């Protein structure tokens, strides 16, 4: 499961039936915020390495699983190894209480959980597409007072997840909803 290290997911990973794959964008974001705030060259260097990883990911988008796996095994794996080593060495150059130290430690604790990405050709280096899909729900939540009940919340979750999965797979959400609702209307419910 691609995730950002959200504490609520820890129990899922602890049970062992779901493998965590961290989203590289969250590591990037912490370092980017520091670099944007004060122009830190120490933060800039890992950002450049992360950008190189993203360029590799873009180059293999839409390729066959074998091609993706091959590229992940060598150039991407080496870049992640180099990034991790460089972050460790940078920790010795800065104050232990700085925001940059916090961002580097955040990155180091998550890089080991990015490694499953290298082994599975289906995985992306980030889960930005899924997060963009959930943004509408997060923004809407402020406008929707409630779903009426726990069952209503579950139904909304299923509906939203289905629509966003359809969008990611080039399915027109309105056509899909019309199809599903038409199918339901012609069935006898128990």
Short mmCIF file of C-alpha atoms in Angstrom, two decimals:
data_model
loop_
_atom_site.label_atom_id
_atom_site.label_comp_id
_atom_site.label_asym_id
_atom_site.label_seq_id
_atom_site.Cartn_x
_atom_site.Cartn_y
_atom_site.Cartn_z
CA UNK A 1 0.00 0.00 0.00
CA UNK A 2 1.39 3.39 -1.00
CA UNK A 3 1.14 5.72 1.96
CA UNK A 4 2.71 8.72 3.60
CA UNK A 5 3.53 7.21 6.98
CA UNK A 6 0.14 8.19 8.42
CA UNK A 7 -0.06 6.70 11.92
CA UNK A 8 -3.47 5.09 11.32
CA UNK A 9 -1.88 2.80 8.71
CA UNK A 10 0.70 1.41 11.15
CA UNK A 11 -1.65 -1.32 12.41
CA UNK A 12 -2.25 -2.53 8.85
CA UNK A 13 1.49 -2.85 8.27
CA UNK A 14 2.18 -4.34 11.70
CA UNK A 15 -0.14 -7.28 10.97
CA UNK A 16 2.03 -8.12 7.98
CA UNK A 17 -0.69 -8.78 5.42
CA UNK A 18 -0.19 -5.38 3.76
CA UNK A 19 3.25 -4.23 2.64
CA UNK A 20 3.98 -0.54 3.03
CA UNK A 21 5.54 1.47 0.22
CA UNK A 22 6.27 5.03 1.19
CA UNK A 23 5.56 7.94 -1.14
CA UNK A 24 8.76 9.76 -2.17
CA UNK A 25 6.83 13.01 -2.62
CA UNK A 26 6.48 13.36 1.15
CA UNK A 27 10.25 13.20 1.62
CA UNK A 28 10.66 15.70 -1.21
CA UNK A 29 8.07 18.06 0.30
CA UNK A 30 9.84 18.29 3.68
CA UNK A 31 13.17 19.10 2.05
CA UNK A 32 11.59 21.45 -0.48
CA UNK A 33 9.87 23.51 2.22
CA UNK A 34 13.20 24.07 3.97
CA UNK A 35 15.02 24.89 0.75
CA UNK A 36 12.26 27.29 -0.31
CA UNK A 37 12.34 29.03 3.08
CA UNK A 38 16.09 29.63 3.32
CA UNK A 39 17.83 28.41 0.16
CA UNK A 40 19.67 25.64 2.00
CA UNK A 41 22.25 23.98 -0.26
CA UNK A 42 22.22 20.96 2.05
CA UNK A 43 18.49 20.54 1.29
CA UNK A 44 19.02 21.31 -2.41
CA UNK A 45 21.35 18.37 -3.06
CA UNK A 46 18.89 15.62 -2.03
CA UNK A 47 16.16 17.47 -3.94
CA UNK A 48 18.27 17.15 -7.09
CA UNK A 49 18.73 13.42 -6.45
CA UNK A 50 14.99 13.00 -5.92
CA UNK A 51 14.37 14.91 -9.18
CA UNK A 52 16.66 12.42 -10.95
CA UNK A 53 14.59 9.55 -9.52
CA UNK A 54 11.42 11.23 -10.76
CA UNK A 55 12.91 11.62 -14.24
CA UNK A 56 13.68 7.88 -14.25
CA UNK A 57 10.11 7.14 -13.17
CA UNK A 58 8.75 9.37 -15.94
CA UNK A 59 10.94 7.59 -18.50
CA UNK A 60 9.46 4.18 -17.63
CA UNK A 61 5.84 5.27 -17.36
CA UNK A 62 3.70 3.04 -19.58
CA UNK A 63 6.54 0.60 -20.29
CA UNK A 64 6.25 -3.17 -19.88
CA UNK A 65 6.73 -4.64 -16.39
CA UNK A 66 10.05 -6.19 -17.45
CA UNK A 67 11.37 -2.85 -18.71
CA UNK A 68 10.20 -1.07 -15.56
CA UNK A 69 11.77 -3.70 -13.30
CA UNK A 70 15.08 -3.55 -15.16
CA UNK A 71 15.37 0.23 -14.84
CA UNK A 72 14.34 0.11 -11.19
CA UNK A 73 16.96 -2.53 -10.40
CA UNK A 74 19.91 -0.50 -11.58
CA UNK A 75 19.70 3.24 -12.06
CA UNK A 76 16.88 3.85 -9.59
CA UNK A 77 18.27 1.52 -6.91
CA UNK A 78 21.70 3.15 -7.14
CA UNK A 79 20.20 6.62 -6.84
CA UNK A 80 18.23 5.62 -3.75
CA UNK A 81 21.39 4.09 -2.21
CA UNK A 82 23.33 7.29 -2.97
CA UNK A 83 20.55 9.49 -1.62
CA UNK A 84 20.42 7.52 1.62
CA UNK A 85 24.22 7.63 2.06
CA UNK A 86 24.29 11.36 1.36
CA UNK A 87 21.51 12.09 3.84
CA UNK A 88 23.44 10.19 6.53
CA UNK A 89 26.60 12.18 5.81
CA UNK A 90 24.69 15.49 5.83
CA UNK A 91 23.45 14.82 9.35
CA UNK A 92 27.01 15.27 10.62
CA UNK A 93 27.21 18.76 9.08
CA UNK A 94 24.21 20.39 10.74
CA UNK A 95 22.76 21.13 14.15
CA UNK A 96 20.82 18.26 15.66
CA UNK A 97 17.89 20.52 16.50
CA UNK A 98 17.38 22.24 13.16
CA UNK A 99 14.33 21.84 10.94
CA UNK A 100 16.66 20.50 8.25
CA UNK A 101 17.83 17.74 10.59
CA UNK A 102 14.19 16.83 11.18
CA UNK A 103 13.53 16.68 7.44
CA UNK A 104 16.61 14.52 6.83
CA UNK A 105 15.69 12.13 9.65
CA UNK A 106 12.14 11.97 8.27
CA UNK A 107 13.57 11.04 4.88
CA UNK A 108 15.95 8.43 6.25
CA UNK A 109 13.26 6.65 8.26
CA UNK A 110 11.08 6.45 5.15
CA UNK A 111 13.66 5.55 2.50
CA UNK A 112 13.88 1.95 3.75
CA UNK A 113 10.11 1.73 3.25
CA UNK A 114 10.49 2.99 -0.33
CA UNK A 115 12.61 -0.02 -1.32
CA UNK A 116 9.65 -2.33 -2.16
CA UNK A 117 9.03 0.07 -5.06
CA UNK A 118 12.26 -1.23 -6.62
CA UNK A 119 11.05 -4.84 -6.57
CA UNK A 120 7.54 -4.49 -7.97
CA UNK A 121 7.12 -3.20 -11.53
CA UNK A 122 3.51 -2.17 -10.81
CA UNK A 123 4.48 0.40 -8.19
CA UNK A 124 5.14 4.06 -8.78
CA UNK A 125 7.66 6.11 -6.84
CA UNK A 126 4.83 8.16 -5.36
CA UNK A 127 1.10 8.01 -4.83
CA UNK A 128 0.38 11.54 -6.04
CA UNK A 129 -2.37 10.38 -8.41
CA UNK A 130 -4.28 8.76 -5.55
CA UNK A 131 -3.75 11.76 -3.30
CA UNK A 132 -5.01 14.14 -5.98
CA UNK A 133 -8.09 11.93 -6.30
CA UNK A 134 -8.74 12.16 -2.58
CA UNK A 135 -8.28 15.94 -2.45
CA UNK A 136 -11.90 16.54 -3.54
CA UNK A 137 -13.13 14.38 -0.70
CA UNK A 138 -10.95 16.17 1.81
CA UNK A 139 -12.11 19.58 0.62
CA UNK A 140 -15.74 18.47 0.43
CA UNK A 141 -15.66 17.03 3.92
CA UNK A 142 -15.63 20.59 5.27
CA UNK A 143 -18.82 21.33 3.37
CA UNK A 144 -20.63 18.09 4.11
CA UNK A 145 -21.69 18.14 7.73
CA UNK A 146 -22.05 14.39 7.89
CA UNK A 147 -23.03 11.36 5.88
CA UNK A 148 -25.97 10.72 8.19
CA UNK A 149 -24.65 7.49 9.64
CA UNK A 150 -21.71 5.13 9.69
CA UNK A 151 -23.38 3.18 6.88
CA UNK A 152 -23.73 6.40 4.86
CA UNK A 153 -20.03 7.09 5.39
CA UNK A 154 -19.13 3.62 4.16
CA UNK A 155 -21.32 4.07 1.09
CA UNK A 156 -19.73 7.44 0.34
CA UNK A 157 -16.27 5.91 0.72
CA UNK A 158 -17.09 3.11 -1.72
CA UNK A 159 -18.64 5.55 -4.20
CA UNK A 160 -15.74 8.02 -4.07
CA UNK A 161 -13.11 5.28 -4.30
CA UNK A 162 -14.91 3.72 -7.28
CA UNK A 163 -15.16 7.04 -9.10
CA UNK A 164 -11.50 7.89 -8.51
CA UNK A 165 -10.39 4.39 -9.58
CA UNK A 166 -12.45 4.84 -12.74
CA UNK A 167 -10.80 8.18 -13.49
CA UNK A 168 -7.37 6.62 -13.09
CA UNK A 169 -8.42 3.94 -15.59
CA UNK A 170 -9.91 6.35 -18.16
CA UNK A 171 -13.53 5.49 -17.32
CA UNK A 172 -16.00 8.38 -17.60
CA UNK A 173 -17.43 8.73 -14.06
CA UNK A 174 -20.82 10.04 -15.22
CA UNK A 175 -21.27 7.23 -17.74
CA UNK A 176 -20.23 4.69 -15.11
CA UNK A 177 -22.66 6.10 -12.51
CA UNK A 178 -25.49 6.14 -15.06
CA UNK A 179 -24.72 2.52 -15.93
CA UNK A 180 -24.56 1.38 -12.29
CA UNK A 181 -27.65 3.30 -11.22
CA UNK A 182 -29.56 2.00 -14.25
CA UNK A 183 -28.53 -1.54 -13.38
CA UNK A 184 -29.61 -1.08 -9.74
CA UNK A 185 -32.98 0.37 -10.81
CA UNK A 186 -33.80 -2.75 -12.83
CA UNK A 187 -32.96 -5.19 -10.04
CA UNK A 188 -35.12 -6.38 -7.25
CA UNK A 189 -33.43 -5.61 -3.95
CA UNK A 190 -33.87 -7.91 -1.00
#
